[in-house]
XYZ file of C-alpha atoms in Angstrom:
95
model
C 20.909 -16.584 10.487
C 18.640 -15.080 8.009
C 15.279 -14.340 9.902
C 13.323 -12.899 6.803
C 10.467 -15.185 5.729
C 9.769 -15.967 1.942
C 6.727 -14.790 0.347
C 4.728 -17.569 -0.862
C 1.504 -16.536 -3.391
C -1.381 -18.767 -2.923
C -3.715 -18.398 -5.976
C -7.004 -19.499 -5.731
C -10.665 -19.082 -7.498
C -10.712 -18.873 -11.090
C -12.998 -19.378 -13.764
C -13.355 -23.093 -13.199
C -16.686 -24.675 -12.237
C -14.507 -25.880 -9.181
C -14.231 -22.335 -7.968
C -15.523 -22.887 -4.421
C -13.308 -25.935 -4.085
C -10.350 -23.865 -4.919
C -11.123 -21.457 -2.097
C -11.400 -24.446 0.541
C -7.992 -25.589 -0.805
C -6.548 -22.027 -0.029
C -7.906 -21.900 3.137
C -6.508 -25.101 4.001
C -3.050 -24.129 2.787
C -3.316 -20.914 4.607
C -4.186 -22.754 7.972
C -1.520 -25.314 7.483
C 1.453 -22.986 6.497
C 4.445 -22.260 8.780
C 4.279 -18.596 9.443
C 7.798 -18.687 10.765
C 9.036 -19.690 7.453
C 6.735 -18.145 5.069
C 5.011 -15.174 4.310
C 1.461 -16.070 2.540
C 0.244 -13.573 -0.216
C -3.376 -14.219 -1.075
C -4.446 -13.961 -4.646
C -8.006 -14.175 -5.680
C -8.902 -14.626 -9.030
C -12.667 -13.797 -9.553
C -15.183 -15.983 -11.798
C -14.321 -13.479 -14.609
C -10.796 -13.860 -14.310
C -9.720 -10.427 -12.575
C -6.955 -10.947 -10.120
C -7.102 -9.514 -6.698
C -4.609 -9.262 -3.802
C -6.253 -10.047 -0.452
C -5.077 -9.180 2.863
C -3.430 -12.230 4.227
C -5.102 -11.635 7.604
C -8.481 -12.711 6.015
C -9.792 -16.036 7.020
C -10.574 -17.845 3.972
C -13.110 -20.468 5.713
C -15.846 -18.191 5.284
C -14.895 -16.666 1.977
C -17.285 -16.728 -1.154
C -17.514 -14.624 -4.404
C -20.616 -13.246 -3.001
C -18.981 -12.059 0.274
C -16.149 -10.467 -1.873
C -18.687 -8.556 -4.172
C -20.566 -7.676 -0.814
C -17.066 -5.992 0.448
C -16.817 -8.312 3.517
C -13.014 -9.177 2.580
C -10.355 -6.421 2.686
C -7.943 -6.144 -0.312
C -4.641 -4.562 -1.170
C -3.715 -2.590 -3.986
C -0.545 -4.288 -5.834
C 1.151 -7.693 -5.859
C 4.848 -8.412 -5.896
C 6.808 -11.482 -5.143
C 10.221 -10.883 -5.828
C 12.277 -13.789 -4.582
C 9.011 -15.679 -3.649
C 7.275 -18.812 -4.606
C 3.651 -19.692 -5.631
C 1.414 -22.391 -4.379
C -1.511 -23.070 -6.684
C -4.901 -23.936 -5.179
C -6.732 -23.660 -8.570
C -8.614 -26.489 -10.107
C -10.153 -27.340 -13.397
C -9.876 -25.157 -16.700
C -8.744 -21.931 -16.422
C -9.082 -20.478 -20.231
């Protein structure tokens, strides 16, 4: 039996006016995900469009762009999802 978990990227934030809604959606996905089957990878897109890989141990229920700027959430350097999947928690327009 294969005991490895598949990585799943959870994208949230973005340039949308619904930025905060996207954060809440990602928090709900992170809370509900079966960590025995999936390894979540949190990818936060700030309002300027910059992509940031967060430490998945972060709780997103207290996450906000202001908290991110203040350095209250840890981040990682690189993002790799070989053989993984992506769960979008983005809403609104992204361009």
